[in-house]
């Protein structure tokens, strides 16, 4: 019998982290935990550590080191805190590192893990948006493997498993269209935070839920796909598919299309990454094909979703443009969630940041990416 897979889960207290741990909970015979991390929610992290008994836990915000240590004293679990510790633990060899931190905060551990040649199950799309030009060659050089968890990219990854790169004609990501798919542009000007957080199909963390409402998410995902699948903008597209049953499609030169279907539950793509190269079963709902199943498709209205258009413009442009897009969007979404700006201001802020450009910092290294990201946020 094979031994257990040793895992580290970065962003363990989040939405993807929780889905990951629910699968691990179902399979105690298959997985053992090396490390769990969280930003500041030491209470949830302590609970998870008590349940899963990892070798170590990392709390990114050092202010919570003491209460976390107190909660875990006597359990033989190493408690660490701070950014340096997060990066250090990312280099500790495991069978799979699940990268489920949200935003560019997740880049540092992913970068260290890539340098250390780890197998990485990647949910944290912002890392590839901002640093795909460095991560992909570094992964190749260091023998790191990236298994996409983002549902659309996982779908494409599955469709391409037995295919030749040269036969691919088009890669298409699907989008639910979010909560405002049916609204007019005028109606969308004054939507509330609560409305924007009500995703019709997926239950996710707040940032990606707002990104789905603006459809910036699909734009970020096109950039993510460009890096993961080594495709130019002309080979990539996204379409609205309100049922979120098909997650991605690949067209081939002979006119065949392959698509992956699955219910809108992140355990589908996460289980694929956890089980890879095998499949991992789990208990839950599935399609009921004895009932009528509808699959609709429609183009994305770039005027109605300016964030999508902005990201599409950046696709295939410079790394600096992608870093600006990502940083400005993260800032704008945080401001919207704090009630400081309106929904329509998100795209305006991103557009202005892109128009202002960079101050000459070239994103030639990991350090330069971080520096440029900081500069955009400080503006
Ligand atoms: P979330 O907000 O639910 O969880 C984020 C996790 O990251 C938490 O554990 C939090 O403690 C940690 N974190 C936040 N800021 C941090 C910081 N500065 N330093 C260290 N840790 C920090 O987010 P989520 O919805 O689980 O999304 C995680 C990532 O996966 C995002 O990049 C998102 O785009 C991507 N993703 C999510 C889903 C989904 O269904 N939720 C689907 C596809 C892709
Ligand atoms: Mg997705």
CSV table of C-alpha atoms and ligand atoms in Angstrom, one decimal:
chain,number,residue,atom,x,y,z
A,1,UNK,CA,0.0,0.0,0.0
A,2,UNK,CA,1.1,3.5,-0.8
A,3,UNK,CA,1.9,5.8,2.2
A,4,UNK,CA,-0.2,8.8,3.0
A,5,UNK,CA,0.2,11.9,1.0
A,6,UNK,CA,1.7,14.7,3.1
A,7,UNK,CA,0.1,18.1,2.5
A,8,UNK,CA,0.5,21.7,3.5
A,9,UNK,CA,-2.6,23.9,3.2
A,10,UNK,CA,-1.9,27.6,2.9
A,11,UNK,CA,-5.1,29.6,3.5
A,12,UNK,CA,-6.6,26.8,5.5
A,13,UNK,CA,-9.4,28.9,7.1
A,14,UNK,CA,-10.8,30.2,3.8
A,15,UNK,CA,-13.4,28.9,1.4
A,16,UNK,CA,-11.0,26.8,-0.7
A,17,UNK,CA,-9.1,25.8,2.4
A,18,UNK,CA,-12.3,24.5,4.0
A,19,UNK,CA,-13.3,22.5,1.0
A,20,UNK,CA,-9.8,21.0,0.9
A,21,UNK,CA,-10.0,20.0,4.5
A,22,UNK,CA,-13.4,18.5,4.1
A,23,UNK,CA,-12.0,16.1,1.5
A,24,UNK,CA,-9.1,15.3,3.8
A,25,UNK,CA,-11.5,14.7,6.6
A,26,UNK,CA,-13.2,12.1,4.4
A,27,UNK,CA,-9.9,10.3,3.7
A,28,UNK,CA,-7.8,10.0,6.9
A,29,UNK,CA,-6.2,6.9,5.4
A,30,UNK,CA,-4.9,8.8,2.4
A,31,UNK,CA,-3.6,12.2,3.7
A,32,UNK,CA,-1.5,13.5,6.6
A,33,UNK,CA,-1.0,17.2,7.2
A,34,UNK,CA,2.4,18.9,7.5
A,35,UNK,CA,1.3,22.5,7.8
A,36,UNK,CA,-1.8,24.7,8.0
A,37,UNK,CA,-1.7,28.5,7.6
A,38,UNK,CA,-4.1,31.4,8.1
A,39,UNK,CA,-3.8,35.2,8.1
A,40,UNK,CA,-5.4,36.3,11.5
A,41,UNK,CA,-8.2,33.9,12.4
A,42,UNK,CA,-6.2,32.1,15.0
A,43,UNK,CA,-9.4,30.7,16.6
A,44,UNK,CA,-10.3,28.7,13.4
A,45,UNK,CA,-6.7,27.8,12.8
A,46,UNK,CA,-6.4,26.3,16.3
A,47,UNK,CA,-9.6,24.3,15.8
A,48,UNK,CA,-8.3,22.9,12.6
A,49,UNK,CA,-5.0,22.1,14.1
A,50,UNK,CA,-6.6,20.3,17.0
A,51,UNK,CA,-8.6,18.2,14.5
A,52,UNK,CA,-6.0,17.5,11.9
A,53,UNK,CA,-2.8,17.4,14.0
A,54,UNK,CA,-0.4,18.9,11.5
A,55,UNK,CA,3.3,19.1,12.3
A,56,UNK,CA,3.1,22.9,12.3
A,57,UNK,CA,0.8,25.9,11.9
A,58,UNK,CA,1.6,29.4,10.7
A,59,UNK,CA,-0.3,32.5,11.5
A,60,UNK,CA,0.7,35.3,9.1
A,61,UNK,CA,-0.2,38.1,11.4
A,62,UNK,CA,2.3,37.9,14.3
A,63,UNK,CA,-0.1,39.7,16.7
A,64,UNK,CA,-1.9,36.4,17.1
A,65,UNK,CA,1.1,34.2,17.8
A,66,UNK,CA,0.6,34.2,21.6
A,67,UNK,CA,-3.1,33.3,21.7
A,68,UNK,CA,-2.6,30.6,19.1
A,69,UNK,CA,0.4,29.1,21.0
A,70,UNK,CA,-1.7,29.1,24.2
A,71,UNK,CA,-4.5,27.3,22.4
A,72,UNK,CA,-2.2,24.6,21.0
A,73,UNK,CA,0.2,24.1,24.0
A,74,UNK,CA,1.0,20.6,24.8
A,75,UNK,CA,-0.1,19.1,21.5
A,76,UNK,CA,3.4,18.8,20.0
A,77,UNK,CA,2.4,21.2,17.1
A,78,UNK,CA,5.1,23.8,16.2
A,79,UNK,CA,3.5,27.2,16.1
A,80,UNK,CA,5.1,29.8,13.9
A,81,UNK,CA,4.1,33.4,12.9
A,82,UNK,CA,4.9,36.0,10.3
A,83,UNK,CA,5.8,36.3,6.7
A,84,UNK,CA,9.3,34.8,7.0
A,85,UNK,CA,7.8,31.7,8.6
A,86,UNK,CA,5.2,31.4,5.9
A,87,UNK,CA,7.9,31.4,3.2
A,88,UNK,CA,10.1,29.0,5.2
A,89,UNK,CA,7.3,26.4,5.6
A,90,UNK,CA,6.5,26.7,1.9
A,91,UNK,CA,10.0,25.3,1.1
A,92,UNK,CA,9.5,22.3,3.5
A,93,UNK,CA,9.1,19.3,1.2
A,94,UNK,CA,5.6,17.8,1.0
A,95,UNK,CA,3.8,15.7,-1.6
A,96,UNK,CA,1.4,18.5,-2.3
A,97,UNK,CA,1.1,22.2,-1.2
A,98,UNK,CA,-2.4,23.6,-1.5
A,99,UNK,CA,-2.0,27.4,-2.3
A,100,UNK,CA,-5.4,28.9,-1.2
A,101,UNK,CA,-4.4,32.3,0.1
A,102,UNK,CA,-6.3,35.1,-1.5
A,103,UNK,CA,-4.7,37.9,-3.4
A,104,UNK,CA,-1.0,38.8,-4.0
A,105,UNK,CA,-0.3,38.0,-0.3
A,106,UNK,CA,-0.2,34.4,-1.6
A,107,UNK,CA,2.7,35.0,-4.0
A,108,UNK,CA,5.5,34.8,-1.5
A,109,UNK,CA,4.8,31.2,-0.3
A,110,UNK,CA,4.0,30.1,-3.9
A,111,UNK,CA,7.2,31.6,-5.2
A,112,UNK,CA,9.3,29.8,-2.4
A,113,UNK,CA,7.4,26.6,-3.1
A,114,UNK,CA,8.2,26.8,-6.8
A,115,UNK,CA,11.9,27.5,-6.1
A,116,UNK,CA,11.8,24.4,-3.8
A,117,UNK,CA,10.4,22.3,-6.6
A,118,UNK,CA,7.1,21.4,-4.8
A,119,UNK,CA,3.9,20.0,-6.3
A,120,UNK,CA,1.5,22.9,-6.0
A,121,UNK,CA,-2.3,22.7,-6.1
A,122,UNK,CA,-3.0,26.3,-7.1
A,123,UNK,CA,-6.2,28.2,-6.3
A,124,UNK,CA,-4.5,31.5,-5.8
A,125,UNK,CA,-4.9,32.9,-9.3
A,126,UNK,CA,-3.5,36.4,-8.5
A,127,UNK,CA,0.0,34.9,-8.2
A,128,UNK,CA,-0.1,33.8,-11.9
A,129,UNK,CA,-1.7,37.0,-13.0
A,130,UNK,CA,1.1,39.1,-11.5
A,131,UNK,CA,4.0,36.8,-11.7
A,132,UNK,CA,3.2,34.1,-14.3
A,133,UNK,CA,6.1,35.3,-16.4
A,134,UNK,CA,8.5,34.3,-13.5
A,135,UNK,CA,6.6,31.4,-12.0
A,136,UNK,CA,6.2,29.3,-15.2
A,137,UNK,CA,9.9,29.2,-16.1
A,138,UNK,CA,11.0,28.8,-12.5
A,139,UNK,CA,8.6,25.8,-12.1
A,140,UNK,CA,10.1,24.3,-15.2
A,141,UNK,CA,13.7,24.9,-14.0
A,142,UNK,CA,13.1,23.6,-10.5
A,143,UNK,CA,10.8,20.7,-11.4
A,144,UNK,CA,7.8,22.2,-9.6
A,145,UNK,CA,4.3,21.0,-10.8
A,146,UNK,CA,1.3,23.3,-10.9
A,147,UNK,CA,-2.1,21.6,-10.6
A,148,UNK,CA,-4.8,24.1,-11.2
A,149,UNK,CA,-7.7,24.2,-8.7
A,150,UNK,CA,-9.5,27.1,-10.1
A,151,UNK,CA,-12.5,25.2,-11.6
A,152,UNK,CA,-12.2,26.4,-15.2
A,153,UNK,CA,-8.5,25.8,-15.3
A,154,UNK,CA,-8.9,22.4,-13.7
A,155,UNK,CA,-11.5,21.6,-16.4
A,156,UNK,CA,-9.1,22.6,-19.2
A,157,UNK,CA,-6.3,20.6,-17.5
A,158,UNK,CA,-8.5,17.5,-17.4
A,159,UNK,CA,-9.5,18.0,-21.1
A,160,UNK,CA,-5.8,18.3,-22.1
A,161,UNK,CA,-4.6,15.3,-20.2
A,162,UNK,CA,-4.1,13.0,-23.2
A,163,UNK,CA,-3.8,15.6,-26.0
A,164,UNK,CA,-1.0,17.1,-28.1
A,165,UNK,CA,-0.4,20.8,-27.6
A,166,UNK,CA,-0.2,21.4,-31.3
A,167,UNK,CA,-3.8,20.1,-31.9
A,168,UNK,CA,-5.4,22.8,-29.7
A,169,UNK,CA,-7.4,25.4,-31.6
A,170,UNK,CA,-9.1,27.2,-28.8
A,171,UNK,CA,-9.5,27.2,-25.0
A,172,UNK,CA,-12.7,28.6,-23.6
A,173,UNK,CA,-13.5,29.3,-19.9
A,174,UNK,CA,-17.1,29.6,-18.8
A,175,UNK,CA,-18.5,32.2,-16.5
A,176,UNK,CA,-21.8,32.2,-14.6
A,177,UNK,CA,-22.2,35.9,-15.2
A,178,UNK,CA,-22.5,36.5,-11.5
A,179,UNK,CA,-25.5,38.1,-9.7
A,180,UNK,CA,-25.8,41.0,-12.2
A,181,UNK,CA,-26.0,39.0,-15.5
A,182,UNK,CA,-29.6,40.1,-16.1
A,183,UNK,CA,-29.3,43.7,-14.9
A,184,UNK,CA,-29.0,46.7,-17.1
A,185,UNK,CA,-25.9,48.9,-17.0
A,186,UNK,CA,-28.0,51.6,-15.3
A,187,UNK,CA,-29.3,49.3,-12.6
A,188,UNK,CA,-25.8,48.0,-11.9
A,189,UNK,CA,-24.5,51.5,-10.9
A,190,UNK,CA,-26.1,51.4,-7.4
A,191,UNK,CA,-25.9,47.8,-6.4
A,192,UNK,CA,-25.1,47.1,-2.7
A,193,UNK,CA,-22.4,45.0,-1.1
A,194,UNK,CA,-25.0,42.5,-0.1
A,195,UNK,CA,-26.3,42.1,-3.6
A,196,UNK,CA,-22.7,41.8,-5.0
A,197,UNK,CA,-21.9,39.1,-2.5
A,198,UNK,CA,-24.9,37.0,-3.5
A,199,UNK,CA,-23.4,34.7,-6.1
A,200,UNK,CA,-26.0,32.6,-7.9
A,201,UNK,CA,-24.0,29.4,-8.2
A,202,UNK,CA,-20.8,29.3,-6.1
A,203,UNK,CA,-20.1,29.9,-2.4
A,204,UNK,CA,-16.7,31.5,-2.2
A,205,UNK,CA,-14.6,34.0,-0.2
A,206,UNK,CA,-15.6,37.7,-0.5
A,207,UNK,CA,-12.8,38.9,-2.9
A,208,UNK,CA,-13.4,36.3,-5.6
A,209,UNK,CA,-17.2,36.8,-5.1
A,210,UNK,CA,-16.9,40.5,-5.9
A,211,UNK,CA,-14.5,39.7,-8.8
A,212,UNK,CA,-17.3,37.4,-10.1
A,213,UNK,CA,-19.9,40.2,-9.9
A,214,UNK,CA,-17.7,42.6,-11.8
A,215,UNK,CA,-16.5,39.8,-14.0
A,216,UNK,CA,-12.9,40.8,-13.3
A,217,UNK,CA,-12.6,37.2,-12.2
A,218,UNK,CA,-13.0,35.9,-15.7
A,219,UNK,CA,-10.5,38.4,-17.0
A,220,UNK,CA,-8.0,37.4,-14.3
A,221,UNK,CA,-8.7,33.8,-15.2
A,222,UNK,CA,-7.9,34.4,-18.9
A,223,UNK,CA,-4.5,35.7,-17.9
A,224,UNK,CA,-4.1,32.7,-15.5
A,225,UNK,CA,-5.0,30.4,-18.4
A,226,UNK,CA,-2.5,32.1,-20.7
A,227,UNK,CA,0.3,31.1,-18.3
A,228,UNK,CA,-0.9,27.7,-17.3
A,229,UNK,CA,-1.6,26.5,-20.9
A,230,UNK,CA,1.0,28.6,-22.7
A,231,UNK,CA,-1.5,30.2,-25.1
A,232,UNK,CA,-1.7,33.6,-26.7
A,233,UNK,CA,-4.8,35.9,-26.4
A,234,UNK,CA,-6.1,34.8,-29.8
A,235,UNK,CA,-6.4,31.2,-28.6
A,236,UNK,CA,-8.3,32.1,-25.4
A,237,UNK,CA,-11.8,33.1,-24.8
A,238,UNK,CA,-14.6,33.2,-22.1
A,239,UNK,CA,-18.3,32.8,-22.5
A,240,UNK,CA,-21.3,33.1,-20.2
A,241,UNK,CA,-22.8,29.8,-19.1
A,242,UNK,CA,-25.3,30.6,-16.4
A,243,UNK,CA,-25.7,27.0,-15.2
A,244,UNK,CA,-22.0,26.6,-14.2
A,245,UNK,CA,-22.2,23.0,-15.2
A,246,UNK,CA,-19.5,23.1,-17.9
A,247,UNK,CA,-16.4,24.7,-16.6
A,248,UNK,CA,-14.1,24.8,-19.6
A,249,UNK,CA,-14.0,23.7,-23.2
A,250,UNK,CA,-11.1,22.9,-25.6
A,251,UNK,CA,-11.5,23.0,-29.3
A,252,UNK,CA,-9.2,20.9,-31.5
A,253,UNK,CA,-8.0,21.3,-35.1
A,254,UNK,CA,-10.3,18.4,-36.3
A,255,UNK,CA,-13.4,20.2,-35.1
A,256,UNK,CA,-13.9,18.2,-31.9
A,257,UNK,CA,-14.6,19.9,-28.6
A,258,UNK,CA,-14.0,18.4,-25.2
A,259,UNK,CA,-15.7,19.9,-22.1
A,260,UNK,CA,-15.6,19.1,-18.5
A,261,UNK,CA,-18.9,19.0,-16.5
A,262,UNK,CA,-19.3,19.0,-12.8
A,263,UNK,CA,-21.6,20.5,-10.2
A,264,UNK,CA,-20.7,24.0,-8.9
A,265,UNK,CA,-18.8,22.6,-5.9
A,266,UNK,CA,-15.0,23.3,-5.5
A,267,UNK,CA,-14.6,19.8,-4.1
A,268,UNK,CA,-14.7,18.6,-7.8
A,269,UNK,CA,-11.6,20.4,-8.9
A,270,UNK,CA,-9.9,20.1,-5.5
A,271,UNK,CA,-10.4,16.4,-5.4
A,272,UNK,CA,-8.8,16.1,-8.8
A,273,UNK,CA,-5.7,17.9,-7.6
A,274,UNK,CA,-5.5,16.0,-4.3
A,275,UNK,CA,-5.9,12.6,-6.0
A,276,UNK,CA,-3.7,13.4,-9.0
A,277,UNK,CA,-2.6,11.4,-10.9
A,278,UNK,CA,-5.5,9.2,-9.6
A,279,UNK,CA,-9.1,10.3,-8.9
A,280,UNK,CA,-10.3,10.8,-5.4
A,281,UNK,CA,-14.0,9.9,-4.6
A,282,UNK,CA,-16.1,11.9,-2.2
A,283,UNK,CA,-19.6,11.9,-0.8
A,284,UNK,CA,-21.9,14.6,-2.1
A,285,UNK,CA,-24.5,15.6,-4.6
A,286,UNK,CA,-24.0,15.0,-8.3
A,287,UNK,CA,-26.0,15.7,-11.5
A,288,UNK,CA,-29.3,14.0,-11.8
A,289,UNK,CA,-29.4,13.1,-15.5
A,290,UNK,CA,-32.9,11.7,-15.2
A,291,UNK,CA,-34.1,15.3,-15.0
A,292,UNK,CA,-33.8,17.8,-17.9
A,293,UNK,CA,-30.5,19.5,-17.9
A,294,UNK,CA,-30.1,22.8,-19.7
A,295,UNK,CA,-26.8,24.2,-21.0
A,296,UNK,CA,-27.0,27.8,-22.2
A,297,UNK,CA,-24.1,29.9,-23.6
A,298,UNK,CA,-23.9,33.6,-24.4
A,299,UNK,CA,-21.1,36.1,-25.2
A,300,UNK,CA,-19.9,38.4,-22.4
A,301,UNK,CA,-21.0,42.0,-22.8
A,302,UNK,CA,-17.8,44.0,-22.4
A,303,UNK,CA,-19.6,47.3,-22.0
A,304,UNK,CA,-21.7,46.0,-19.1
A,305,UNK,CA,-18.6,44.4,-17.5
A,306,UNK,CA,-15.8,46.9,-18.0
A,307,UNK,CA,-13.5,45.0,-15.6
A,308,UNK,CA,-13.6,42.1,-17.9
A,309,UNK,CA,-12.7,44.3,-20.9
A,310,UNK,CA,-9.8,45.9,-19.0
A,311,UNK,CA,-8.4,42.5,-18.1
A,312,UNK,CA,-8.8,41.3,-21.7
A,313,UNK,CA,-6.9,44.3,-22.9
A,314,UNK,CA,-4.1,43.4,-20.5
A,315,UNK,CA,-4.0,39.8,-21.6
A,316,UNK,CA,-0.9,39.3,-23.7
A,317,UNK,CA,0.5,42.7,-22.8
A,318,UNK,CA,3.4,43.4,-20.4
A,319,UNK,CA,3.8,41.8,-17.0
A,320,UNK,CA,3.7,45.3,-15.5
A,321,UNK,CA,0.2,46.0,-16.9
A,322,UNK,CA,-1.0,42.7,-15.3
A,323,UNK,CA,0.5,43.7,-11.9
A,324,UNK,CA,-1.1,47.1,-12.1
A,325,UNK,CA,-4.5,45.5,-13.0
A,326,UNK,CA,-4.3,43.0,-10.1
A,327,UNK,CA,-3.1,45.5,-7.5
A,328,UNK,CA,-5.6,48.2,-8.4
A,329,UNK,CA,-8.4,45.6,-8.4
A,330,UNK,CA,-7.5,44.2,-5.0
A,331,UNK,CA,-7.4,47.7,-3.6
A,332,UNK,CA,-10.7,48.7,-5.2
A,333,UNK,CA,-12.5,45.5,-4.1
A,334,UNK,CA,-11.3,46.0,-0.5
A,335,UNK,CA,-12.6,49.6,-0.6
A,336,UNK,CA,-15.9,48.4,-2.0
A,337,UNK,CA,-16.2,45.8,0.7
A,338,UNK,CA,-15.4,48.4,3.3
A,339,UNK,CA,-18.3,50.6,1.9
A,340,UNK,CA,-16.0,53.3,0.8
A,341,UNK,CA,-16.7,53.3,-2.9
A,342,UNK,CA,-19.6,52.2,-5.2
A,343,UNK,CA,-19.7,49.1,-7.4
A,344,UNK,CA,-19.1,51.0,-10.6
A,345,UNK,CA,-16.0,52.8,-9.1
A,346,UNK,CA,-14.1,49.5,-9.1
A,347,UNK,CA,-13.6,49.5,-12.9
A,348,UNK,CA,-13.0,53.3,-12.9
A,349,UNK,CA,-10.1,52.8,-10.3
A,350,UNK,CA,-8.6,50.0,-12.3
A,351,UNK,CA,-8.9,51.9,-15.6
A,352,UNK,CA,-7.2,55.0,-14.1
A,353,UNK,CA,-4.4,52.9,-12.6
A,354,UNK,CA,-3.7,51.2,-16.0
A,355,UNK,CA,-3.8,54.6,-17.7
A,356,UNK,CA,-1.3,56.0,-15.2
A,357,UNK,CA,1.1,53.1,-16.0
A,358,UNK,CA,4.1,52.2,-13.9
A,359,UNK,CA,6.9,54.4,-12.7
A,360,UNK,CA,9.6,52.5,-14.6
A,361,UNK,CA,10.0,49.5,-12.3
A,362,UNK,CA,10.4,46.5,-14.6
A,363,UNK,CA,9.0,43.2,-13.2
A,364,UNK,CA,12.1,41.2,-14.1
A,365,UNK,CA,12.4,39.5,-10.7
A,366,UNK,CA,10.2,38.3,-7.8
A,367,UNK,CA,11.4,41.3,-5.7
A,368,UNK,CA,10.5,43.7,-8.6
A,369,UNK,CA,7.0,42.3,-8.8
A,370,UNK,CA,6.5,42.9,-5.1
A,371,UNK,CA,8.0,46.4,-5.3
A,372,UNK,CA,5.7,47.4,-8.3
A,373,UNK,CA,2.7,45.9,-6.5
A,374,UNK,CA,3.5,48.0,-3.4
A,375,UNK,CA,3.9,51.1,-5.4
A,376,UNK,CA,0.5,50.8,-7.1
A,377,UNK,CA,-1.2,50.1,-3.8
A,378,UNK,CA,0.4,53.2,-2.2
A,379,UNK,CA,-0.8,55.5,-5.0
B,1,LIG,P1,-11.0,33.3,1.4
B,1,LIG,O1,-11.0,34.8,1.6
B,1,LIG,O2,-12.2,32.5,1.8
B,1,LIG,O3,-9.7,32.7,2.2
B,1,LIG,C1,-8.5,33.2,2.1
B,1,LIG,C2,-7.5,32.5,3.0
B,1,LIG,O4,-6.2,33.2,2.8
B,1,LIG,C3,-7.8,32.5,4.5
B,1,LIG,O5,-7.4,31.3,5.0
B,1,LIG,C4,-7.0,33.7,5.0
B,1,LIG,O6,-6.6,33.5,6.4
B,1,LIG,C5,-5.8,33.6,4.1
B,1,LIG,N1,-5.2,35.0,4.0
B,1,LIG,C6,-5.8,36.1,3.6
B,1,LIG,N2,-4.9,37.1,3.6
B,1,LIG,C7,-3.7,36.6,3.9
B,1,LIG,C8,-2.4,37.2,4.1
B,1,LIG,N3,-2.2,38.5,3.9
B,1,LIG,N4,-1.4,36.4,4.5
B,1,LIG,C9,-1.6,35.1,4.7
B,1,LIG,N5,-2.8,34.5,4.5
B,1,LIG,C10,-3.9,35.3,4.2
B,1,LIG,O7,-10.6,33.1,-0.1
B,1,LIG,P2,-11.0,31.9,-1.1
B,1,LIG,O8,-12.4,32.2,-1.7
B,1,LIG,O9,-10.8,30.6,-0.4
B,1,LIG,O10,-10.0,32.1,-2.3
B,1,LIG,C11,-8.7,31.7,-2.2
B,1,LIG,C12,-8.0,31.8,-3.6
B,1,LIG,O11,-8.6,30.8,-4.4
B,1,LIG,C13,-8.3,33.2,-4.3
B,1,LIG,O12,-7.1,33.5,-5.0
B,1,LIG,C14,-9.4,32.9,-5.2
B,1,LIG,O13,-9.4,33.7,-6.3
B,1,LIG,C15,-9.2,31.4,-5.5
B,1,LIG,N6,-10.4,30.7,-5.9
B,1,LIG,C16,-11.4,30.5,-5.0
B,1,LIG,C17,-12.5,29.8,-5.3
B,1,LIG,C18,-13.6,29.6,-4.3
B,1,LIG,O14,-14.5,28.8,-4.6
B,1,LIG,N7,-13.5,30.2,-3.1
B,1,LIG,C19,-12.6,29.3,-6.6
B,1,LIG,C20,-11.6,29.4,-7.5
B,1,LIG,C21,-10.5,30.2,-7.2
B,2,LIG,MG1,-12.8,30.1,-11.4
